[in-house]
PDB file of C-alpha atoms in Angstrom:
ATOM      1  CA  MET A 172      45.413  89.110  68.983  1.00  0.00           C
ATOM      2  CA  GLU A 173      44.170  85.675  70.032  1.00  0.00           C
ATOM      3  CA  VAL A 174      40.710  84.687  68.839  1.00  0.00           C
ATOM      4  CA  LYS A 175      38.698  82.866  71.497  1.00  0.00           C
ATOM      5  CA  GLN A 176      36.988  79.735  70.292  1.00  0.00           C
ATOM      6  CA  LYS A 177      33.401  79.049  71.276  1.00  0.00           C
ATOM      7  CA  ILE A 178      33.143  76.380  73.934  1.00  0.00           C
ATOM      8  CA  GLN A 179      31.034  73.618  72.445  1.00  0.00           C
ATOM      9  CA  SER A 180      31.908  70.676  74.681  1.00  0.00           C
ATOM     10  CA  PHE A 181      32.969  70.140  78.263  1.00  0.00           C
ATOM     11  CA  THR A 182      36.352  69.070  76.857  1.00  0.00           C
ATOM     12  CA  ASP A 183      36.832  72.662  75.636  1.00  0.00           C
ATOM     13  CA  LEU A 184      36.771  73.923  79.237  1.00  0.00           C
ATOM     14  CA  VAL A 185      40.256  74.604  80.617  1.00  0.00           C
ATOM     15  CA  THR A 186      38.891  73.493  83.990  1.00  0.00           C
ATOM     16  CA  TRP A 187      38.038  70.053  82.593  1.00  0.00           C
ATOM     17  CA  GLN A 188      41.362  69.835  80.718  1.00  0.00           C
ATOM     18  CA  GLU A 189      43.370  70.540  83.871  1.00  0.00           C
ATOM     19  CA  GLY A 190      41.141  68.164  85.828  1.00  0.00           C
ATOM     20  CA  HIS A 191      41.825  65.473  83.233  1.00  0.00           C
ATOM     21  CA  LYS A 192      45.573  65.985  83.687  1.00  0.00           C
ATOM     22  CA  LEU A 193      45.000  65.475  87.406  1.00  0.00           C
ATOM     23  CA  VAL A 194      43.115  62.221  86.730  1.00  0.00           C
ATOM     24  CA  LEU A 195      46.013  60.922  84.645  1.00  0.00           C
ATOM     25  CA  ASP A 196      48.555  61.963  87.302  1.00  0.00           C
ATOM     26  CA  ILE A 197      46.606  60.187  90.043  1.00  0.00           C
ATOM     27  CA  TYR A 198      46.188  56.996  88.032  1.00  0.00           C
ATOM     28  CA  LYS A 199      49.904  56.957  87.211  1.00  0.00           C
ATOM     29  CA  SER A 200      50.937  57.606  90.821  1.00  0.00           C
ATOM     30  CA  THR A 201      48.567  55.111  92.409  1.00  0.00           C
ATOM     31  CA  LYS A 202      49.917  52.265  90.245  1.00  0.00           C
ATOM     32  CA  SER A 203      52.809  52.065  92.689  1.00  0.00           C
ATOM     33  CA  PHE A 204      50.613  52.005  95.811  1.00  0.00           C
ATOM     34  CA  PRO A 205      50.710  48.715  97.751  1.00  0.00           C
ATOM     35  CA  LYS A 206      48.395  45.995  96.434  1.00  0.00           C
ATOM     36  CA  GLU A 207      46.583  45.854  99.785  1.00  0.00           C
ATOM     37  CA  GLU A 208      45.406  49.419  99.095  1.00  0.00           C
ATOM     38  CA  MET A 209      43.681  48.432  95.826  1.00  0.00           C
ATOM     39  CA  PHE A 210      40.270  48.517  97.533  1.00  0.00           C
ATOM     40  CA  GLY A 211      41.269  51.165 100.048  1.00  0.00           C
ATOM     41  CA  LEU A 212      43.106  54.405  99.407  1.00  0.00           C
ATOM     42  CA  THR A 213      43.879  53.604  95.755  1.00  0.00           C
ATOM     43  CA  ASN A 214      40.205  53.067  94.972  1.00  0.00           C
ATOM     44  CA  GLN A 215      39.073  56.071  97.017  1.00  0.00           C
ATOM     45  CA  ILE A 216      41.442  58.585  95.453  1.00  0.00           C
ATOM     46  CA  ARG A 217      40.772  57.306  91.933  1.00  0.00           C
ATOM     47  CA  ARG A 218      37.013  57.523  92.396  1.00  0.00           C
ATOM     48  CA  ALA A 219      37.287  61.026  93.870  1.00  0.00           C
ATOM     49  CA  VAL A 220      39.508  62.348  91.068  1.00  0.00           C
ATOM     50  CA  VAL A 221      37.259  60.879  88.360  1.00  0.00           C
ATOM     51  CA  SER A 222      34.319  62.514  90.127  1.00  0.00           C
ATOM     52  CA  ILE A 223      35.897  65.926  89.503  1.00  0.00           C
ATOM     53  CA  THR A 224      35.863  65.684  85.714  1.00  0.00           C
ATOM     54  CA  SER A 225      32.604  63.719  85.661  1.00  0.00           C
ATOM     55  CA  ASN A 226      30.812  66.467  87.581  1.00  0.00           C
ATOM     56  CA  ILE A 227      32.312  69.143  85.338  1.00  0.00           C
ATOM     57  CA  ALA A 228      31.058  67.228  82.286  1.00  0.00           C
ATOM     58  CA  GLU A 229      27.603  66.728  83.758  1.00  0.00           C
ATOM     59  CA  GLY A 230      27.348  70.339  84.903  1.00  0.00           C
ATOM     60  CA  PHE A 231      28.375  71.621  81.494  1.00  0.00           C
ATOM     61  CA  ASN A 232      25.492  69.755  79.871  1.00  0.00           C
ATOM     62  CA  ARG A 233      22.848  70.997  82.310  1.00  0.00           C
ATOM     63  CA  LYS A 234      20.618  73.806  81.111  1.00  0.00           C
ATOM     64  CA  SER A 235      19.904  75.831  84.238  1.00  0.00           C
ATOM     65  CA  ILE A 236      22.507  77.875  86.077  1.00  0.00           C
ATOM     66  CA  LYS A 237      21.321  76.297  89.330  1.00  0.00           C
ATOM     67  CA  ASP A 238      21.982  72.776  88.000  1.00  0.00           C
ATOM     68  CA  LYS A 239      25.332  73.757  86.484  1.00  0.00           C
ATOM     69  CA  THR A 240      26.410  75.347  89.757  1.00  0.00           C
ATOM     70  CA  HIS A 241      25.358  72.260  91.724  1.00  0.00           C
ATOM     71  CA  PHE A 242      27.614  69.961  89.691  1.00  0.00           C
ATOM     72  CA  TYR A 243      30.546  72.373  89.698  1.00  0.00           C
ATOM     73  CA  VAL A 244      30.243  72.695  93.489  1.00  0.00           C
ATOM     74  CA  MET A 245      30.218  68.884  93.739  1.00  0.00           C
ATOM     75  CA  ALA A 246      33.433  68.830  91.673  1.00  0.00           C
ATOM     76  CA  HIS A 247      34.878  71.405  94.085  1.00  0.00           C
ATOM     77  CA  GLY A 248      34.142  69.042  96.971  1.00  0.00           C
ATOM     78  CA  SER A 249      35.822  66.180  95.147  1.00  0.00           C
ATOM     79  CA  VAL A 250      38.974  68.284  94.755  1.00  0.00           C
ATOM     80  CA  ALA A 251      39.086  68.720  98.537  1.00  0.00           C
ATOM     81  CA  GLU A 252      38.597  64.968  98.942  1.00  0.00           C
ATOM     82  CA  VAL A 253      41.546  64.279  96.614  1.00  0.00           C
ATOM     83  CA  GLN A 254      43.677  66.821  98.486  1.00  0.00           C
ATOM     84  CA  ASN A 255      42.959  65.036 101.766  1.00  0.00           C
ATOM     85  CA  GLN A 256      43.738  61.626 100.294  1.00  0.00           C
ATOM     86  CA  LEU A 257      46.998  62.939  98.818  1.00  0.00           C
ATOM     87  CA  LEU A 258      48.051  64.097 102.278  1.00  0.00           C
ATOM     88  CA  ILE A 259      47.353  60.613 103.606  1.00  0.00           C
ATOM     89  CA  ALA A 260      49.316  59.007 100.751  1.00  0.00           C
ATOM     90  CA  ARG A 261      52.240  61.328 101.460  1.00  0.00           C
ATOM     91  CA  ASP A 262      52.150  60.742 105.195  1.00  0.00           C
ATOM     92  CA  VAL A 263      52.113  56.941 104.871  1.00  0.00           C
ATOM     93  CA  GLN A 264      54.957  57.324 102.357  1.00  0.00           C
ATOM     94  CA  TYR A 265      53.141  56.048  99.277  1.00  0.00           C
ATOM     95  CA  LEU A 266      54.194  59.220  97.428  1.00  0.00           C
ATOM     96  CA  GLU A 267      57.585  60.887  97.176  1.00  0.00           C
ATOM     97  CA  LYS A 268      57.557  64.510  98.340  1.00  0.00           C
ATOM     98  CA  SER A 269      58.281  65.831  94.836  1.00  0.00           C
ATOM     99  CA  GLU A 270      55.479  63.756  93.311  1.00  0.00           C
ATOM    100  CA  PHE A 271      53.125  64.858  96.073  1.00  0.00           C
ATOM    101  CA  SER A 272      54.020  68.526  95.481  1.00  0.00           C
ATOM    102  CA  GLN A 273      53.443  68.316  91.738  1.00  0.00           C
ATOM    103  CA  ILE A 274      50.033  66.644  92.126  1.00  0.00           C
ATOM    104  CA  ALA A 275      49.036  68.886  95.039  1.00  0.00           C
ATOM    105  CA  ASN A 276      49.828  71.951  92.906  1.00  0.00           C
ATOM    106  CA  GLN A 277      47.597  70.558  90.164  1.00  0.00           C
ATOM    107  CA  THR A 278      44.728  70.182  92.670  1.00  0.00           C
ATOM    108  CA  VAL A 279      45.165  73.824  93.673  1.00  0.00           C
ATOM    109  CA  LEU A 280      44.985  74.879  90.017  1.00  0.00           C
ATOM    110  CA  VAL A 281      41.829  72.825  89.408  1.00  0.00           C
ATOM    111  CA  HIS A 282      40.274  74.237  92.594  1.00  0.00           C
ATOM    112  CA  LYS A 283      40.989  77.815  91.460  1.00  0.00           C
ATOM    113  CA  LEU A 284      39.617  77.158  87.973  1.00  0.00           C
ATOM    114  CA  LEU A 285      36.441  75.648  89.430  1.00  0.00           C
ATOM    115  CA  THR A 286      36.052  78.643  91.725  1.00  0.00           C
ATOM    116  CA  GLY A 287      36.264  80.925  88.682  1.00  0.00           C
ATOM    117  CA  LEU A 288      33.782  78.795  86.763  1.00  0.00           C
ATOM    118  CA  ILE A 289      31.299  78.900  89.644  1.00  0.00           C
ATOM    119  CA  LYS A 290      31.732  82.674  90.055  1.00  0.00           C
ATOM    120  CA  SER A 291      31.200  83.196  86.321  1.00  0.00           C
ATOM    121  CA  LEU A 292      27.799  81.514  86.612  1.00  0.00           C
ATOM    122  CA  SER A 293      26.723  83.823  89.421  1.00  0.00           C
ATOM    123  CA  ARG A 294      27.474  86.779  87.116  1.00  0.00           C
ATOM    124  CA  SER A 295      25.296  85.319  84.348  1.00  0.00           C
TER     125      SER A 295
END
């Protein structure tokens, strides 16, 4: 039987860990975006994806359930923002379909994990 470890840091949250993988995927993928997008789509999608894990980290360290929920909901919104920007990147052919699919699937996973995290707070 697996022994569950106590979560002591935001980095122990599976939600943050999967979000961090998403950050790394986005940074890797956007390196190949056109240089003229450096201050456009590249910057926007990078800021949005970093916002996901930043809000998870900040929410984790808040004391009240209301504050925690607020930051996790903000992270949820940032996932939707990244999903929209990925669609744009795909449609303007900055991403290959296979790369898009892999990253899009990761956004769905992070979204589901955040939903579970938010629901767990409402049961507290």
